[in-house]
Structure formats: C-alpha cells, structure tokens
XYZ file of C-alpha atoms in Angstrom:
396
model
C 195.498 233.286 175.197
C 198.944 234.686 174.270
C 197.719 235.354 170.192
C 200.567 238.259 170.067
C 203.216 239.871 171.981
C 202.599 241.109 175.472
C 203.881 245.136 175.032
C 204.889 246.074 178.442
C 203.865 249.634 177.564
C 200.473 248.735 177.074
C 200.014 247.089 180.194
C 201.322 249.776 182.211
C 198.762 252.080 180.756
C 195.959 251.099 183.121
C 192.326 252.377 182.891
C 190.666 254.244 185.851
C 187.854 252.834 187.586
C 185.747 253.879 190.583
C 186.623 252.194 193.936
C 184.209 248.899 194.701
C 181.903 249.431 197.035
C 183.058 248.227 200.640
C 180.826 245.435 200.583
C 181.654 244.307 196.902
C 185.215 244.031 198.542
C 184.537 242.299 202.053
C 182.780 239.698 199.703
C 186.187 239.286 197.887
C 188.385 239.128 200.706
C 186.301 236.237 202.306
C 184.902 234.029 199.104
C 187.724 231.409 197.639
C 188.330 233.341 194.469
C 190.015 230.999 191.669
C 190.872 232.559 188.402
C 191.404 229.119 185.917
C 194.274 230.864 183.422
C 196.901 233.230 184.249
C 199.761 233.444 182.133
C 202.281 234.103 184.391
C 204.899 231.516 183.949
C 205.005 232.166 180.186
C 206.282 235.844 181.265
C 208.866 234.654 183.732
C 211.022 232.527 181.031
C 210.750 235.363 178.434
C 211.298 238.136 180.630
C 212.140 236.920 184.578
C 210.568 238.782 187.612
C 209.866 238.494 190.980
C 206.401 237.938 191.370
C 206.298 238.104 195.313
C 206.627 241.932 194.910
C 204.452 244.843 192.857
C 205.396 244.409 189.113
C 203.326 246.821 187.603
C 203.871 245.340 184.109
C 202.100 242.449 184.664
C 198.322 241.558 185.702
C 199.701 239.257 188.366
C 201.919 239.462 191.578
C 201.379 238.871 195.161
C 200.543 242.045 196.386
C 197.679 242.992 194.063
C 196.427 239.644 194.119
C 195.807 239.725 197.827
C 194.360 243.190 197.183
C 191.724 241.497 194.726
C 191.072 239.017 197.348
C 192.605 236.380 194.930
C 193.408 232.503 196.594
C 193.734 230.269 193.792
C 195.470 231.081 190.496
C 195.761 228.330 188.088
C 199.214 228.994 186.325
C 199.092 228.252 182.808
C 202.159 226.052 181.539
C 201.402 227.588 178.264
C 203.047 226.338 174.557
C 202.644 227.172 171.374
C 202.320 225.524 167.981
C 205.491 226.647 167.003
C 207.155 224.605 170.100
C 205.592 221.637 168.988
C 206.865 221.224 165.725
C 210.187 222.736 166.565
C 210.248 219.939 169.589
C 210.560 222.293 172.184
C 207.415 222.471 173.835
C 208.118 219.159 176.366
C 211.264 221.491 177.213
C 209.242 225.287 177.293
C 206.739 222.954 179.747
C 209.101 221.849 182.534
C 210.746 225.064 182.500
C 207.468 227.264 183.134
C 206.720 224.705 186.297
C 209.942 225.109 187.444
C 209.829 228.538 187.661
C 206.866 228.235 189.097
C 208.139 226.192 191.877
C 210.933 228.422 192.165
C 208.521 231.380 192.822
C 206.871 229.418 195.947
C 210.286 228.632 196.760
C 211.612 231.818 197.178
C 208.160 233.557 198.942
C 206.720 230.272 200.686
C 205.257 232.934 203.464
C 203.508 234.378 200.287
C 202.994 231.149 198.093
C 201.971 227.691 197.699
C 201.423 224.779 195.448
C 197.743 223.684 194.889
C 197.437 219.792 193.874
C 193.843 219.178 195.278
C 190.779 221.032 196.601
C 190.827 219.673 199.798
C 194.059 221.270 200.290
C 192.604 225.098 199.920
C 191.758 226.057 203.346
C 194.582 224.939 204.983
C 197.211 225.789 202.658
C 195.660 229.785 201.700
C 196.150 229.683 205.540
C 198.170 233.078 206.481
C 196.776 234.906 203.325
C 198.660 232.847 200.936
C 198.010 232.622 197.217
C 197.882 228.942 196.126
C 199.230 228.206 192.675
C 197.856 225.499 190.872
C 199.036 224.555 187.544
C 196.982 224.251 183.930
C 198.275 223.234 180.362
C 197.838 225.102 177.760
C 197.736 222.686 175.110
C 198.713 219.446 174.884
C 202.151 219.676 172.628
C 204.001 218.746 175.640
C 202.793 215.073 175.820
C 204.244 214.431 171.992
C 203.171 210.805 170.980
C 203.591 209.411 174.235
C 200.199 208.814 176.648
C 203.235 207.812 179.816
C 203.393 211.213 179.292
C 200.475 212.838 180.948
C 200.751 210.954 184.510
C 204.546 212.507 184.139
C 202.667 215.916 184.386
C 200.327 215.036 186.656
C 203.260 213.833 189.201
C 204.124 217.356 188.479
C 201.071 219.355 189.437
C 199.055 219.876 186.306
C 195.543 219.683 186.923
C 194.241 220.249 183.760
C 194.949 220.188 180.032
C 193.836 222.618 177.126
C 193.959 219.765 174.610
C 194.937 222.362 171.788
C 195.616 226.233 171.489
C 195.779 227.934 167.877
C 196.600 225.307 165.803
C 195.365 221.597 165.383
C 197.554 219.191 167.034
C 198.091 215.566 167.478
C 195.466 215.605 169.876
C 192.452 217.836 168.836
C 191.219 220.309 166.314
C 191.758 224.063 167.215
C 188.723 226.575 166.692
C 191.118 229.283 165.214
C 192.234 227.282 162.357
C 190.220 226.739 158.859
C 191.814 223.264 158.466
C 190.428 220.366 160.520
C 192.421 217.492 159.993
C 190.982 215.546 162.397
C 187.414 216.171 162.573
C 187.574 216.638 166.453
C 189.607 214.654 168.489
C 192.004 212.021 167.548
C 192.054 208.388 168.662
C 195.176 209.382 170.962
C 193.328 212.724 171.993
C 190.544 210.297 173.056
C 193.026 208.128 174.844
C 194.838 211.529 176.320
C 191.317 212.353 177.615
C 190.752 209.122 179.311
C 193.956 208.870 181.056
C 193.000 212.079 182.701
C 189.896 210.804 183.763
C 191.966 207.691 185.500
C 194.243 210.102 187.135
C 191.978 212.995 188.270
C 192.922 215.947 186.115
C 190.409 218.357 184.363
C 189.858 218.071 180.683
C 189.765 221.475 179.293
C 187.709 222.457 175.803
C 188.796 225.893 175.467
C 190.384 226.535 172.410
C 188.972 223.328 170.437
C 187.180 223.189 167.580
C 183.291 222.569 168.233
C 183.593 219.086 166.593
C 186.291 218.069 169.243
C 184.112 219.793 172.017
C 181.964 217.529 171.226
C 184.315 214.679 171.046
C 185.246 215.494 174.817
C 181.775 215.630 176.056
C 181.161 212.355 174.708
C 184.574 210.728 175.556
C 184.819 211.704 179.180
C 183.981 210.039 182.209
C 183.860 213.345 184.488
C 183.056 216.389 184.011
C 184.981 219.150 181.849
C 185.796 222.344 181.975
C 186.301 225.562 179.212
C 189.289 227.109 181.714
C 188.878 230.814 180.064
C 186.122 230.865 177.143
C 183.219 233.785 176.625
C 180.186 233.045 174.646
C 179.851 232.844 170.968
C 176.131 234.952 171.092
C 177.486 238.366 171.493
C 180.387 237.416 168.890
C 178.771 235.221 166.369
C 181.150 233.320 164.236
C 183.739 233.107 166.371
C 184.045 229.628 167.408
C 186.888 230.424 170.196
C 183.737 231.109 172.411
C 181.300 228.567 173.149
C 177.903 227.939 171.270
C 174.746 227.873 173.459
C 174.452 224.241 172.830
C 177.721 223.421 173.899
C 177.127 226.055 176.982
C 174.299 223.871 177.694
C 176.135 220.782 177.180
C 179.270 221.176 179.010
C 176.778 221.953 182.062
C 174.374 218.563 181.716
C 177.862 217.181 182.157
C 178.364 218.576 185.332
C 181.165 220.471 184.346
C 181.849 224.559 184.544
C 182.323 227.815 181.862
C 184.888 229.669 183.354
C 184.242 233.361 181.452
C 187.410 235.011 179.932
C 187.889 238.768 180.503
C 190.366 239.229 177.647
C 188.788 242.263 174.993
C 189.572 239.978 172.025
C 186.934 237.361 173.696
C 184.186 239.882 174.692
C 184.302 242.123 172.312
C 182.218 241.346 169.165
C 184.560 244.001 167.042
C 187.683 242.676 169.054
C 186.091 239.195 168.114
C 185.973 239.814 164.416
C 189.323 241.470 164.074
C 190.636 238.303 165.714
C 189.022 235.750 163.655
C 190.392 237.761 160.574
C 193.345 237.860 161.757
C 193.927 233.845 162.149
C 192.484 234.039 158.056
C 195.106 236.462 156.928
C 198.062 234.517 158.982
C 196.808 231.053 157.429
C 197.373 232.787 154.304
C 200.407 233.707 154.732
C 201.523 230.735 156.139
C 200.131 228.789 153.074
C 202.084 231.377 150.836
C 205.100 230.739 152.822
C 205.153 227.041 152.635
C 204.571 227.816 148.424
C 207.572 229.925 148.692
C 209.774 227.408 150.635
C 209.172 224.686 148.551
C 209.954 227.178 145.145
C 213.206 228.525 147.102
C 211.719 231.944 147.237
C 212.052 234.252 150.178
C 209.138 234.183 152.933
C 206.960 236.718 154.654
C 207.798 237.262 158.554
C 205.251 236.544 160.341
C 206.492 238.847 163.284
C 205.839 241.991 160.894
C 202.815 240.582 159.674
C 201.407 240.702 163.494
C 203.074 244.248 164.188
C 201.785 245.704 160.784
C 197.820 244.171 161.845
C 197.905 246.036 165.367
C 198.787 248.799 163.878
C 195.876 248.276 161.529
C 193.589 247.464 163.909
C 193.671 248.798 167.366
C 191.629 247.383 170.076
C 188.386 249.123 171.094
C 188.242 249.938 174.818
C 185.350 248.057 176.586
C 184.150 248.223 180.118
C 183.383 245.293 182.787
C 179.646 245.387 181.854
C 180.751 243.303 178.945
C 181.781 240.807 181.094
C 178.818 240.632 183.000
C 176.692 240.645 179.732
C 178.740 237.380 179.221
C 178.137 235.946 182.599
C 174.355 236.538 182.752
C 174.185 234.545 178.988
C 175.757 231.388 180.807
C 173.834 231.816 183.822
C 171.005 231.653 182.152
C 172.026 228.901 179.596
C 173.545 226.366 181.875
C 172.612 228.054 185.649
C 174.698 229.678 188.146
C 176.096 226.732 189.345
C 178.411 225.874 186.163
C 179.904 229.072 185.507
C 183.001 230.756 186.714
C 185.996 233.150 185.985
C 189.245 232.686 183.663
C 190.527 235.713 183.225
C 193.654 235.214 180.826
C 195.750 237.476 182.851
C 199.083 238.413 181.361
C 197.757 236.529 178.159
C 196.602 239.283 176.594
C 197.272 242.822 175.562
C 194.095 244.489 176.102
C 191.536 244.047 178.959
C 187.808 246.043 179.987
C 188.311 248.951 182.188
C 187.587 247.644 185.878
C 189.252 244.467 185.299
C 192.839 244.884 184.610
C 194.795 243.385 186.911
C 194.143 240.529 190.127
C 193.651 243.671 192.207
C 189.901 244.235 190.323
C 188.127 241.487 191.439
C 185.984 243.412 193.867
C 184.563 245.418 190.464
C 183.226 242.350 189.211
C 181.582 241.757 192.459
C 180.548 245.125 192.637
C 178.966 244.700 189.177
C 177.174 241.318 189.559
C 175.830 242.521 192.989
C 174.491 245.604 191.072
C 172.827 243.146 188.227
C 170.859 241.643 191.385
C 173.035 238.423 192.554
C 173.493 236.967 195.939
C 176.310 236.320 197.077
C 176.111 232.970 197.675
C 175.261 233.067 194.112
C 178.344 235.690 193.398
C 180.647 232.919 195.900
C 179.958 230.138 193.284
C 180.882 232.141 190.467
C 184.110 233.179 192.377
C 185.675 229.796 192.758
C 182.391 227.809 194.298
C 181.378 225.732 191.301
C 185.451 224.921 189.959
C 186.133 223.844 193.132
C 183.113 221.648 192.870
C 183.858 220.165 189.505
C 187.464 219.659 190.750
C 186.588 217.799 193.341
C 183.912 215.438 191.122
C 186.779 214.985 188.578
C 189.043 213.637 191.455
C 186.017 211.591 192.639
C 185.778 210.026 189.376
C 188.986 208.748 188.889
C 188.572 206.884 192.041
C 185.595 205.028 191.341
C-alpha cells in the first residue's frame, strides 16, 4: 500500500493474541500459503536488512514466515507516483529485484525464486520460502510496451497497473481527477501484452472505470493482488464494489483480501479517503504557488501533522473474516484469497501482524464453520489456480 512512512516504532509494538489452536496450525504448515503483496523489497533499498534472520521491525523474514507456515510471498517491486515523474521509477524497479535476488542469493538453503506454479512443490522443497515478484504500478514500463516482456524476463508475474495517482496507463481510485476515464489505449495494449506473455493483470488500486476496462480488455483472468470490499467501507473505491467482486470472479479470476487497518476498517477507510482530498488540495495549492513564485507546503509535514490528527483505531482479525465471508458469498470460495500488504502499512488487526499469524486466520475461518479444503483454497488454492489459467492462456 505504502500511503505513508513505515515508523519502525510502530511496528515493533505488536498486539497480543491467543495461540492458534494446534489444528488451525497443522493446517498452515501443510496448505501452500501465498500471500499476493508484501512490501519487502521497498524496505530493503530504504533501510537494508537481512531478511534470512528475525527482524522484528518488519512483518516479513524467514524465520517467522516458516512459523506462519508461509511458501509463497509475492514481493512487491513497488513505485510511486513521485518516481514516475521524477524518472526514477524504471531505476527504483530493477533495484528492488535485485535485492531481491540478492536475498535468495545469500540464503538459497532458505530462499527461492518463483517464476511459475508448476515450480512450487519442488522448489518450497526443504521448507523454503519461494519469492515471486509483483509490480506495484506500472511507472516502470514509461512509454515503451518492449518494456513489460523486459520485466517479465525478470520475474514479474503481475502488474498493479496504477497505485495513488493516475498514470499513463490507468486511472487510480484514490485520486478525484480521472484523466483517462479508465484505461488508456497503451494501458489496453500493456494489458494485452501480459496476456501474450503469461503475467497476471492486477486491478487493485484502479479506478472502477478502469476495472472495468480490464475485465473487458483481457483475455485471462485477473486478479485484485491485496483489495477488501467496498460494503463495510462505502465510498471508498480502493476496495472493490460487489459488482466488480462479482465480476472479476465470472472472469475466472481471484480477490485476494488485504489485512491492512486502513482497508478494513470503515473509520480507517474514511480517514484515508480524506486524507487523499486534503493532499490533492494541497498539491493543487502548491502547483498555484509554483507557478506565482510563492513558497509551497511540504507535503512530508502535511502527512506527519494528519497522523497525529488522526490515529488509527485498533481492529481485530474478525474484521478480516467479515471481509472474507462478503466475497465468499459474492463471487464463491473458489475466487478469493489473501494479500496481506505486509510491511506496506503502519497499522494491522491484532492476530495478524506479522507472516508468523497465519494460523489465526485459520483458526478464525475454521471457527466461522469452513473446511479446510475450503480454508486450503483461500490459502493459496484458487491464486495458484488463476496463475496457472493465465499461463494457459497465453499459450493458446
């Protein structure tokens, strides 16, 4: 998600929870778990670590994803608006999947690169965690479509067409202006060229217009890598209508259910959405200001003054189940899964904050009356499905 600064403080102040139940974490340890957005790489070019050891400051590492019974973590290769215009985001891109490399590298006993679903049994082989990489948004292609096979060659499996801002490519839900009206003519060629090469189109973060655009556009089915569902936060168009719940699932493709407060939450929600008003505003005043030769507002004390103003209310994991039944029931269990936006935001539901607390949501959706073959789809079942239709249909 990465809306503000990750404050290492906060993160180390973790939340209590009661142990899982043994079975809740058998069921953990033996399902394929695959979390669709952890914002890991992001961390280690702004502040490096070693990720094959405990680092308490972040959600991931090795050991406490093995403890969560975690196999495949989709590493977001995350930019921001701001890299785009400045031109650095093709730059910020290769630099996160280097270090991502580097990490498997350095712990391959520990590690491994993820470029297909067939590859997950053998290579999480030995209790390794297999890092696949995801986009987040698609700054990093610029104007040029040669572009997104050069990722591809890379790793990336999927691409979050846009983040908090509108790009070249798509309309983003957090912004009032909507230039495009959805998706672009290159957007629609972007999404296309995925299609020929195998890689997952991702609609998280777009603007329901462009959604749509997607739905319509692709060839193979899509996926919303770490979205929650606009009915407990009405309004807020980062989460997904019921239509488009529905929609993305006639499709074939997969809701992958954030855990992040901010998504959940429908105070967090609101305090969000005003939040992208007010900095709009500012940025509009700024631009007046530029263009007079007057001094600007900092937007970095703008975002320290609103958490101040607005702290975060503390939720627990039912929240996220409350989320996860809505999709369920809206599209069917076998088109929803987890995103968690680990390490891409600052505050998270008690029970679920860290890899280590995967066996709570188990715990919890067993106690709400699911199977688990049922709970085993939700876990990484149905993504691993849609992955492998994606690839499927790029080679018809």
């Amino acid at each position: 998600m990465r809306l503000l600064a990750l404050p290492f403080a906060l993160l180390i102040a973790v939340q209590t929870h009661a142990a899982p139940p043994a079975a809740a974490q058998r069921l953990a340890q033996d399902a394929v778990v695959v979390d669709t957005h952890i914002d890991a790489p992001y961390n280690l070019i702004e502040h490096w670590a070693d990720l094959g050891g405990a680092v308490p400051q972040r959600h991931f590492d090795y050991p406490r994803a093995r403890q969560g019974g975690l196999d495949v973590a989709f590493m977001s290769i995350y930019t921001s608006a701001g890299d785009d215009e400045s031109g650095q985001a093709w730059q910020k891109a290769q630099m996160q999947i280097d270090a991502v490399e580097a990490l498997v590298q350095r712990h391959p006993d520990k590690f491994a690169l993820l470029r297909s679903p067939a590859d997950v049994e053998k290579l999480r082989a030995g209790g390794r965690v297999l890092l696949a990489l995801g986009m987040e948004n698609g700054g990093p292609l610029g104007d040029d479509l040669a572009n997104v096979a050069k990722f591809h060659a890379r790793g990336v499996r999927y691409i979050t067409l846009a983040h908090s801002r509108s790009n070249r490519l798509s309309d983003a839900s957090y912004e009032a202006r909507r230039p495009l009206g959805g998706l672009s003519p290159f957007g629609e060629k972007v999404v296309a060229e995925m299609n020929r090469l195998g890689m997952m189109v991702d609609v998280s973060h777009l603007s329901d217009d462009a959604v749509r655009d997607v739905l319509r556009v692709s060839r193979a089915p899509v996926i919303a890598s770490h979205s929650a569902l606009r009915h407990f936060t009405p309004g807020f168009e980062r989460n997904l209508s019921d239509d488009l719940v529905r929609e993305i699932a006639a499709k074939g493709g997969v809701v992958q259910i954030a855990f992040g407060t901010a998504f959940v939450s429908r105070q967090a929600a609101d305090d969000t959405l005003a939040f992208f008003r007010e900095l709009d505003a500012l940025r509009a005043r700024n631009a007046r200001a530029a263009a007079e030769g007057r001094p600007v507002e900092s937007e970095d004390a703008f975002e320290a003054e609103w958490e101040k103003r607005h702290p975060v209310p503390r939720v627990g994991l039912e929240v996220v189940l409350d989320h996860i039944d809505r999709a369920v029931e809206l599209a069917g269990v076998d088109h929803v899964g987890i995103g968690s936006d680990f390490d891409g935001v600052t505050a998270l539901p008690t029970g679920l904050q860290s890899v280590a607390d995967y066996p709570n949501l188990v715990a919890g959706l067993q106690a709400r009356g699911y199977g688990d073959a049922d709970i085993r789809k939700i876990l990484g079942g149905n993504l691993l499905r849609v992955w492998r239709e994606v690839e499927a249909a790029a080679r018809r």
